[in-house]
XYZ file of C-alpha atoms in Angstrom:
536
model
C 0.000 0.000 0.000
C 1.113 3.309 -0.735
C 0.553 6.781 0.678
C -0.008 10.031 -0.988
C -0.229 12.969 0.202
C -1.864 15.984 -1.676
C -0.639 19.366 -0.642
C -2.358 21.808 -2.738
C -5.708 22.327 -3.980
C -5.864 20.264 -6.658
C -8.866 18.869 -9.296
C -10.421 15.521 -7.213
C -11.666 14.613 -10.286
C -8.169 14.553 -11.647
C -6.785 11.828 -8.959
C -9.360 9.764 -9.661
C -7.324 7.118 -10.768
C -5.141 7.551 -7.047
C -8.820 7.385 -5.383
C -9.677 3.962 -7.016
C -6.933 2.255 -7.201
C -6.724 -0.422 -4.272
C -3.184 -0.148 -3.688
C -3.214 3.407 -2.867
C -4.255 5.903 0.089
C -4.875 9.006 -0.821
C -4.514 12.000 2.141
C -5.803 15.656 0.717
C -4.041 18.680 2.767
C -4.159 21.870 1.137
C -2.431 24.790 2.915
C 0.042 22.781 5.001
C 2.665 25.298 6.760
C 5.589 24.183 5.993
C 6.914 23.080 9.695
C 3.749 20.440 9.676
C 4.736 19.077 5.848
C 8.211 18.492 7.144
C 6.985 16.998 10.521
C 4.808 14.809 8.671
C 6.896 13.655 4.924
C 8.294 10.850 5.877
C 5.107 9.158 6.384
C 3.988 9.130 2.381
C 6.093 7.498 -0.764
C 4.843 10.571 -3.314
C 3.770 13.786 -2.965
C 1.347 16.537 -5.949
C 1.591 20.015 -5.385
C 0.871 22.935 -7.660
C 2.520 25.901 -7.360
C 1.733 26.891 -3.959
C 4.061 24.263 -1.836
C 7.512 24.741 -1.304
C 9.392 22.034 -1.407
C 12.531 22.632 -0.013
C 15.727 20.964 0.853
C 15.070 21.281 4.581
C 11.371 19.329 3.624
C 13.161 16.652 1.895
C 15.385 16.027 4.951
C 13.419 14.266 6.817
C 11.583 12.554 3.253
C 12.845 9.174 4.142
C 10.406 7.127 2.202
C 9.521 9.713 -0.700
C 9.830 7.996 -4.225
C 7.836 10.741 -6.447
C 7.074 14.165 -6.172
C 4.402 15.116 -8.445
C 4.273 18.966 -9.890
C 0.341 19.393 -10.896
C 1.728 21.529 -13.815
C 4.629 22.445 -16.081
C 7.047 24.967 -14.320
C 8.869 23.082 -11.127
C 10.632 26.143 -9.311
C 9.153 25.628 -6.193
C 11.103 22.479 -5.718
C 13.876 21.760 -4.567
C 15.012 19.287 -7.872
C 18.793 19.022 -7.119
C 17.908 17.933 -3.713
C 15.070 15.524 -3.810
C 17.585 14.191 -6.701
C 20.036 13.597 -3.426
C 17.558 12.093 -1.940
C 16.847 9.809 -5.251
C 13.525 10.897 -5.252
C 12.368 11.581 -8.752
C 10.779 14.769 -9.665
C 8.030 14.882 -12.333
C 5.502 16.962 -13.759
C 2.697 17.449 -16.569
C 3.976 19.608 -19.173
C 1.505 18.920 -22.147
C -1.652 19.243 -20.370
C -2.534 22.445 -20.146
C -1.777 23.142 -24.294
C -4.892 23.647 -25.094
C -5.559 26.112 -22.061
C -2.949 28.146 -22.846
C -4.012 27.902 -26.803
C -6.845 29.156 -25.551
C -6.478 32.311 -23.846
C -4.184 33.303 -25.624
C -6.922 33.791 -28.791
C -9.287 34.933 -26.688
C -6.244 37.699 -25.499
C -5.496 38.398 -29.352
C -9.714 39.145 -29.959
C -9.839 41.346 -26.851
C -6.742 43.100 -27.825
C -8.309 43.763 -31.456
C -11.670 44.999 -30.237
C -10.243 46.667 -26.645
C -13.299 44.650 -25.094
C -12.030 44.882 -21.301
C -11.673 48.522 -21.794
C -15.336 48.496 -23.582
C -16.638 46.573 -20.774
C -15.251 48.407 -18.022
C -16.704 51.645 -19.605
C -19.983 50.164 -20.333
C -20.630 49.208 -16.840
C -20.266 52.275 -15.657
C -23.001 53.812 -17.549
C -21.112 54.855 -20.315
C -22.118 54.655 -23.826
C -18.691 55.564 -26.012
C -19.140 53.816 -29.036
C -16.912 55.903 -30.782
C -14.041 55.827 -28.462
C -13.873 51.855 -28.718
C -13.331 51.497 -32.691
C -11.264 48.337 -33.393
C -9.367 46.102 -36.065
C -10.318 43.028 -37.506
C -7.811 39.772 -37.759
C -9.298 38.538 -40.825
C -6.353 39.421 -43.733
C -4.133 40.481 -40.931
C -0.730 39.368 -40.599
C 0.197 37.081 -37.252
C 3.687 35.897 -36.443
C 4.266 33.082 -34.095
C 7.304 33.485 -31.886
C 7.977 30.006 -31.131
C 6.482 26.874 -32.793
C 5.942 24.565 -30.018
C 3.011 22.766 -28.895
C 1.380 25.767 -28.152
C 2.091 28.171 -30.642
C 1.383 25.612 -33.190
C -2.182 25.368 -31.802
C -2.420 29.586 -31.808
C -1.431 29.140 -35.294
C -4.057 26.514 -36.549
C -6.744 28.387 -34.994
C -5.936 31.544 -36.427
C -5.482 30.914 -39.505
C -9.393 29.947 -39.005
C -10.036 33.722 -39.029
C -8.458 33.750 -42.313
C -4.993 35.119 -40.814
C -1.516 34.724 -42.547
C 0.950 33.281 -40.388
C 4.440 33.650 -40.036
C 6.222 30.808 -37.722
C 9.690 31.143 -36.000
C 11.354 29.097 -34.091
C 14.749 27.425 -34.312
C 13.555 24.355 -35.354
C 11.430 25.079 -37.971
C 11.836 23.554 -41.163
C 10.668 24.606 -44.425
C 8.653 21.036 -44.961
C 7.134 21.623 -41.444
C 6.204 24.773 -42.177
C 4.924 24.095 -45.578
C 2.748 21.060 -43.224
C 1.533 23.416 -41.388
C 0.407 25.868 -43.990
C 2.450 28.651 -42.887
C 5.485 30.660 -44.049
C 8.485 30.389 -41.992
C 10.191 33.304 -41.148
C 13.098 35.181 -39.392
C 12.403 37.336 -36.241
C 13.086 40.180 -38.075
C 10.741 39.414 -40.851
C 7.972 39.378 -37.860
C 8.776 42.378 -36.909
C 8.862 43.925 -40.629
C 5.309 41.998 -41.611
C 3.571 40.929 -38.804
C -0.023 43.053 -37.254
C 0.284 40.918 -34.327
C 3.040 39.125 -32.269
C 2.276 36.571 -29.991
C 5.145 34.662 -27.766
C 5.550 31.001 -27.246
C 8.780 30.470 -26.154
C 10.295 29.261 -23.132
C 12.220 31.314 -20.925
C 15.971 31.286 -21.350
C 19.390 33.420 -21.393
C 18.770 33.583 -25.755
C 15.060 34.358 -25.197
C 15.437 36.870 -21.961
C 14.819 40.537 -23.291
C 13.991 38.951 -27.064
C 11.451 41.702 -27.051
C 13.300 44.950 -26.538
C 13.854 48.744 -27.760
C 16.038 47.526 -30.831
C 13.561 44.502 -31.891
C 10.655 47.127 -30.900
C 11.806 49.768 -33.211
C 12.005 47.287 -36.311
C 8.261 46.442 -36.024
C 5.580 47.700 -38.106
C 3.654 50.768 -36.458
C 0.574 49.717 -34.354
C 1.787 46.365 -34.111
C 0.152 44.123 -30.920
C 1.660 41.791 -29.152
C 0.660 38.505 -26.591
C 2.261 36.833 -24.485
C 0.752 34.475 -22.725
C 4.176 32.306 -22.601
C 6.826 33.446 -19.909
C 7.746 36.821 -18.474
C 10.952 38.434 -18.887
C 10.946 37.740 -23.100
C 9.223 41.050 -23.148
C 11.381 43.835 -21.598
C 8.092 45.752 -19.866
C 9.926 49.114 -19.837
C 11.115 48.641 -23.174
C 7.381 48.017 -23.996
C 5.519 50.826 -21.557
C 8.159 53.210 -24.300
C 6.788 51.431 -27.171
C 3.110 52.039 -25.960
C 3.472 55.697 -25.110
C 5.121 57.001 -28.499
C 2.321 54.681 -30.373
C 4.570 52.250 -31.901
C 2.557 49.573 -30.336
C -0.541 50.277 -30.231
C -1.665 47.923 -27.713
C -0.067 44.454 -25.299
C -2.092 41.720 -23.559
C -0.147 40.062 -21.497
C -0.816 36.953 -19.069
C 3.170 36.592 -17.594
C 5.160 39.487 -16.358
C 8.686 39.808 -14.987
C 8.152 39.539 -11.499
C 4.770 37.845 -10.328
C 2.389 38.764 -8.727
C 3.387 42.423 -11.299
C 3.742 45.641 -9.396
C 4.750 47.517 -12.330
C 1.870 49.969 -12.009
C 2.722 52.046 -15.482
C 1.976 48.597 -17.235
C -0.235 47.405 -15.332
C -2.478 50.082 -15.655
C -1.921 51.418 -19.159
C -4.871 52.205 -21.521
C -3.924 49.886 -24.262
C -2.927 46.960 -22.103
C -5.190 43.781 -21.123
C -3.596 41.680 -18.066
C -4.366 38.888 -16.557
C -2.951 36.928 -13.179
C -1.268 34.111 -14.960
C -4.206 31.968 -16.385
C -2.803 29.880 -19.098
C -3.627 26.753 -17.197
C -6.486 28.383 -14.719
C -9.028 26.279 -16.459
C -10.941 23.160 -15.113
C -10.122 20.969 -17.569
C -6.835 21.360 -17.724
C -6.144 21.353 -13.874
C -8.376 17.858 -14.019
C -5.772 17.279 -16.878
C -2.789 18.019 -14.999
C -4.160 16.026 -11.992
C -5.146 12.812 -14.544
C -1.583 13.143 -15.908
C 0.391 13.123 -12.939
C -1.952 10.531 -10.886
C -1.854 8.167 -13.695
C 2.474 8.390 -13.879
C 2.603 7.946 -9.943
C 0.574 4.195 -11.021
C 3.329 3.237 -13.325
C 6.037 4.358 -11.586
C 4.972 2.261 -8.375
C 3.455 -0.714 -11.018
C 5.469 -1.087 -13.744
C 8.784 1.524 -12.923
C 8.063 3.176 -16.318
C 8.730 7.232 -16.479
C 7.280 9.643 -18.727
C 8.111 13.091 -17.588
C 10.873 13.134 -15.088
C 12.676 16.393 -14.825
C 15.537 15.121 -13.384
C 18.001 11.581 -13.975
C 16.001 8.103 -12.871
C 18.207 5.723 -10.926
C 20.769 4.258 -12.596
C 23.220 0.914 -11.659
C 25.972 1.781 -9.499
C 28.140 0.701 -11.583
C 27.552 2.148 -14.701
C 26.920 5.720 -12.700
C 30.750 5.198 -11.561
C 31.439 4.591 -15.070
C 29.878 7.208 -16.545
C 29.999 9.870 -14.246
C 33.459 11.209 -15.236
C 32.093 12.171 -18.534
C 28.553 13.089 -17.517
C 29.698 17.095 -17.046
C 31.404 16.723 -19.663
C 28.934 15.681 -22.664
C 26.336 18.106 -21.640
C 29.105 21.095 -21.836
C 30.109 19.544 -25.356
C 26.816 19.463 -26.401
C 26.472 23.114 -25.254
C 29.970 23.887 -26.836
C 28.772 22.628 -30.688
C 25.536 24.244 -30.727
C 27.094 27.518 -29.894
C 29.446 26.984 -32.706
C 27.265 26.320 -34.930
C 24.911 29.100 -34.413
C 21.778 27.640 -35.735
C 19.366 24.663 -35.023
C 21.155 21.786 -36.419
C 19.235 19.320 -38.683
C 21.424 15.986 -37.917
C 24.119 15.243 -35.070
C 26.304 12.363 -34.557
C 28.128 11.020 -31.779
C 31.260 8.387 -32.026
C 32.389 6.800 -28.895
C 35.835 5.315 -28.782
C 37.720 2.595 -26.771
C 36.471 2.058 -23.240
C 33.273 3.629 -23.524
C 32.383 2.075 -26.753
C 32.189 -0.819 -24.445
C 29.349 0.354 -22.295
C 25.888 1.256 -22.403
C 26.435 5.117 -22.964
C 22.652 5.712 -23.446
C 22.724 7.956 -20.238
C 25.915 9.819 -21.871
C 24.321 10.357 -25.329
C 20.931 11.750 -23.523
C 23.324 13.848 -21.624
C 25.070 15.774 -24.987
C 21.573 15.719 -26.970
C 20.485 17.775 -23.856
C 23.090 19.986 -24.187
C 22.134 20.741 -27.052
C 18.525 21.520 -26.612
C 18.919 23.462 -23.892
C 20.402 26.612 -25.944
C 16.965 26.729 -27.121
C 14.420 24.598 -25.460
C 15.724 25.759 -22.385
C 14.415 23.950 -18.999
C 11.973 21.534 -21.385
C 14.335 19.372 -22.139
C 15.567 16.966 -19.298
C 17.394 13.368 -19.712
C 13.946 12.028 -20.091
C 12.568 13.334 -22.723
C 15.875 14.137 -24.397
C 15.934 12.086 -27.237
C 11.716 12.436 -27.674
C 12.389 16.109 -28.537
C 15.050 16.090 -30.482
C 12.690 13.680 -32.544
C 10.253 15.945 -32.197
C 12.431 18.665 -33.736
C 12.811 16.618 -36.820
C 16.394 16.315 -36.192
C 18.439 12.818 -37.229
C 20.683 11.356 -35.520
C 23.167 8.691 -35.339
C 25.319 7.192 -32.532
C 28.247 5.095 -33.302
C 30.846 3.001 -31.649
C 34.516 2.293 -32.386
C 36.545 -0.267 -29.869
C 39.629 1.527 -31.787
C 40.507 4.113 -28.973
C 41.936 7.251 -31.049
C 44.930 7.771 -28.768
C 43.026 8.157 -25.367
C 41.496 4.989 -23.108
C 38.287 6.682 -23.443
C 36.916 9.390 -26.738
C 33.947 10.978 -27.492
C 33.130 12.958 -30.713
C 30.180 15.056 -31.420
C 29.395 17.017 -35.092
C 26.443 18.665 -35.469
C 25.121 19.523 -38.561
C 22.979 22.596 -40.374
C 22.985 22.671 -44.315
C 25.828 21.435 -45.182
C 27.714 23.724 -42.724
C 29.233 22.077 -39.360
C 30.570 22.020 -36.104
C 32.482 19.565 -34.016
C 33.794 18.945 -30.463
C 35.859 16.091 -29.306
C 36.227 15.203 -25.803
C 38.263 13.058 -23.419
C 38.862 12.797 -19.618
C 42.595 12.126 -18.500
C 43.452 10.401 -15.288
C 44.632 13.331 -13.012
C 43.921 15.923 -15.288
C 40.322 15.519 -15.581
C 38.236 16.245 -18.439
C 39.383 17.844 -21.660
C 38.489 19.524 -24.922
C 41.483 18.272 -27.459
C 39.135 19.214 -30.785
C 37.368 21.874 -31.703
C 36.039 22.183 -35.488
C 38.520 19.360 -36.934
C 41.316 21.652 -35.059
C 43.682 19.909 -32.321
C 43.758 21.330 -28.895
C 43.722 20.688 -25.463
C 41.498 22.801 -23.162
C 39.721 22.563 -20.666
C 36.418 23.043 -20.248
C 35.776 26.543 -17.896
C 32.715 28.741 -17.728
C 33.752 31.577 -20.176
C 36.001 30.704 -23.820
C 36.886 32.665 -26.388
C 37.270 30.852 -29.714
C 39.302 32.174 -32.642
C 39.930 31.617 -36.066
C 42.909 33.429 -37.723
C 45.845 32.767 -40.008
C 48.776 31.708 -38.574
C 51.281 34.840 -38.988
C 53.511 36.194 -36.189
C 52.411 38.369 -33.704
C 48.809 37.458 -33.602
C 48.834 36.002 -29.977
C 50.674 39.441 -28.766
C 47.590 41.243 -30.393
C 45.181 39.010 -29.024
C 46.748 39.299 -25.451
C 46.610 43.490 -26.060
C 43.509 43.482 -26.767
C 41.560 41.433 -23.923
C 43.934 43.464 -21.635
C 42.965 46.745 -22.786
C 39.493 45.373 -21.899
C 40.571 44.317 -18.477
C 39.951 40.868 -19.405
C 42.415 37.937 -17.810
C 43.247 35.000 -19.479
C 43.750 31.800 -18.073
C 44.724 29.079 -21.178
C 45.987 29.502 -24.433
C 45.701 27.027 -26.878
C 46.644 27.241 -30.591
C 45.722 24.525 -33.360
C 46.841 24.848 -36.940
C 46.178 23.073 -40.063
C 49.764 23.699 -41.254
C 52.513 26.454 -40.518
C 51.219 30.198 -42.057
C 47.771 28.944 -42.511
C 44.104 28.512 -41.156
C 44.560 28.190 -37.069
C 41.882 28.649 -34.133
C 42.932 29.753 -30.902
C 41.029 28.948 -27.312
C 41.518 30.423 -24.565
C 40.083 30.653 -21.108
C 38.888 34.048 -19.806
C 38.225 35.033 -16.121
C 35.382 36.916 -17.480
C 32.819 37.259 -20.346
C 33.539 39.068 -23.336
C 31.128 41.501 -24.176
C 30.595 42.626 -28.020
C 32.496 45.427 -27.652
C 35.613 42.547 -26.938
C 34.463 40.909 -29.925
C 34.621 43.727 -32.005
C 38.115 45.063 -31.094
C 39.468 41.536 -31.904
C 37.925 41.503 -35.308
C 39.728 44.466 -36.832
C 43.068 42.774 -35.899
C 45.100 42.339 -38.953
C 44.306 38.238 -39.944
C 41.936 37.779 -37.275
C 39.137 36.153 -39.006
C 36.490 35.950 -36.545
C 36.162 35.591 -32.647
C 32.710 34.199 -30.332
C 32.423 33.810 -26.677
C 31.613 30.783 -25.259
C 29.950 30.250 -22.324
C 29.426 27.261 -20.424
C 27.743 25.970 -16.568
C 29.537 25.804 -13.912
C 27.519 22.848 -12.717
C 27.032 19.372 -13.999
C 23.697 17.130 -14.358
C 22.525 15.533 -11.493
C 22.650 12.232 -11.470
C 20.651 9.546 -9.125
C 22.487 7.063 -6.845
């Protein structure tokens, strides 16, 4: 028999399946303070919240006999993931049910924002009769572009083009035959903001997507534009927009996220030509019945059958293929993160070789660990070791993982190439007894690095003087470096450079290295300090 206990108000309709099932007790306690929970945790083998528990690392002390810990929802930030993944208790949550929710408002956001119907309304019942003061656009011919083709957006876009919209779709991964699927054109963000009548956001939050919406992308769009976003706050820079608002550029916002929640940004908030609305994407009943369904039916098969769907962090592993493994865990997700930076775009195929030592194990773990690497420059937080290989399916992205016992010089040797229209780019990775793990390829160029927060990578021709220039430069900048490392094709011509930095290098940095006399081209790299937690 197990226990769960239910810490939030959440849909009884949705845990149903808990209710029935024989095996199960089900104990509902919304509101617990949080000295009672931890008082009382130990007692239960899974826990659902929504939004409202905390679920801390102090909780999860005394969570002796906690297996499951069940977010009600998509976002998890108010637990405590790298701990209860100490604990080996794993972490999921429901992030497809509330799609349709979230489709939802966000059309019924774009038709209020056309019509100014909450402003109508409010006027109205007052007494009011200013007809003429509420005139509004129609949708029908009008231009929409998509910022982010997802689950979600995809939805917005289907339904829109029902009111006989044109729709422009961007998102990393969208390919031409998708789009052409789809019945929409693809498009760049700056052809959004050149064409588009209406911008709504469905992207997730992350360091490429924080600010997307600002005074430079503002300026570019079409005047009287309006934008939605129903998606995450922060992609919208709200002063940025309140500017945008007041000079007319955009003539109106409805917005459902905000920076900092609950908003107190009271010049947004309460601006004439903005709708807002207390985070509702999933306030619906079906979809909290749906979130409820979702997560009550997982918590079945993880106790019945051990099968996991939609774990946000690693499920328990063997100890000794963790020991195995674990030296190069770090490792692939920061090469994974090192080749998609390179590359710049989405790729459309990636391979991974493993050589020697490794190509003797099950690296399955390893592999899901690189492909999230790479999805996390866009995707983000979506992507976990789970559902790693699902969505880079999903993205229409091939793949192919190979193994060589040959060992390429080193006991163990991982390569990774990523692909994008013919154009490439390629890390290769080992980890050295003593020395720990190392970089010793980068774009078909020998080297031997190792992998630190903040790189610069170069590309230059070898001629005399260019590391003095280099060196110049980042000092004038006030910008230590750490490692140096040269490769060269042959002697005078095409080289790289890498080196470590104690500090990021802004554009300005880039800049000044570019006009260097046979300095091709320069990018900062930036990796995580941390590593991917991994189950015991």
């Amino acid at each position: 028999m197990y226990k769960i206990l239910v810490s939030d108000a959440i849909s009884d309709s949705g845990l149903k399946a808990l209710y029935d099932h024989p095996n199960y007790t089900v104990d509902k306690k919304p509101g617990l303070p949080a000295e009672e929970l931890k008082e009382i945790i130990s007692n239960y083998d899974a826990l659902i919240v929504r939004s409202q528990t905390q679920v801390t690392a102090d909780i999860l002390e005394n969570a002796d006999k906690l297996q499951v810990i069940a977010r009600a929802g998509v976002g998890v930030d108010n637990i405590d993931v790298k701990a209860a993944t100490k604990k080996g208790i794993i972490v999921i949550n429901a992030p497809g049910a509330n799609t349709i929710s979230a489709t939802e408002l966000t059309m019924a956001m774009m038709l209020s924002l056309a019509r100014s119907i909450p402003q109508a309304h409010a006027s109205t019942s007052v007494g009011k009769w200013e007809r003429n003061s509420f005139k509004g656009v129609e949708m029908f011919e009008k231009t929409l572009g998509v910022v982010g083709m997802g689950k979600i957006g995809t939805e917005v876009a289907m339904r829109a083009k029902s009111f006989g919209m044109k729709i422009l779709g961007y998102d990393p991964y969208l390919t031409e035959d998708r789009a052409d699927q789809l019945g929409i054109k693809k498009a760049s963000l700056d052809d959004i903001a050149k064409e588009a009548d209406f911008i709504t956001i469905h992207t997730p939050l992350i360091k490429e997507t924080r600010g997307l919406i600002n005074d430079d992308y503002l300026a570019k769009t079409k005047a009287g534009v309006r934008i939605i976003n129903c998606a995450r706050g922060g992609i919208i820079d709200e002063a940025a927009l309140v500017r945008a608002l007041n000079s007319g550029k955009v003539a109106g916002a409805a917005l459902d996220v905000f920076e900092s929640e609950p908003s107190t940004n009271m010049e947004l908030l309460s601006h004439p030509n903005v709708i807002v609305t207390p985070h509702l994407g999933a306030s619906t009943v079906e979809a909290q019945e749906k979130v409820a369904h979702e997560v009550s039916e997982e918590i079945i098969e993880i106790f019945e059958t051990q099968s996991i769907s939609h774990a946000v962090n690693m499920p328990q592993i063997s100890g000794e293929t963790h020991k195995k493994l674990q030296p190069f865990i770090t490792l692939g997700e920061q090469m994974g993160m090192l080749a998609i930076q390179l590359l710049k775009e989405a790729p459309d195929n990636v391979e991974i070789n493993y050589y020697g030592e490794l190509a003797k194990e099950n690296t399955d773990l390893l592999t899901r660990t690189i492909v999230k690497g790479i999805l996390s420059h866009h995707l983000g937080d979506t992507v976990n070791l789970i559902n790693a290989h699902h969505l880079l399916k999903d993205q229409g992205v091939s793949s192919n993982v190979s193994k060589h016992p040959k060992s390429k010089g080193f006991a163990s040797y991982v390569e990774l190439t990523l692909y994008r229209d013919g154009v490439k780019s390629n890390i290769a990775a080992t980890v050295l007894n003593g020395y720990g793990a190392r970089i010793v390829k980068m774009n078909d160029y020998r080297i031997d690095i190792r992998p630190e927060p903040y790189l610069l990578y170069i590309k230059h021709h070898d001629i005399p003087g260019m590391i003095g220039r280099v060196g110049s430069t980042l000092g004038d900048f006030d910008i230590n470096i750490g490692t140096m490392q040269v490769g060269r094709s042959e002697v005078g011509g095409e080289a790289i450079m890498v080196l470590t930095l104690d500090k990021i290098a802004d554009k300005d940095v880039i800049h000044a290295l570019t006009v260097i006399r046979g300095l091709e081209y320069a990018q900062f790299l930036e990796l995580p300090n941390g590593g991917v937690p991994v189950m015991s």
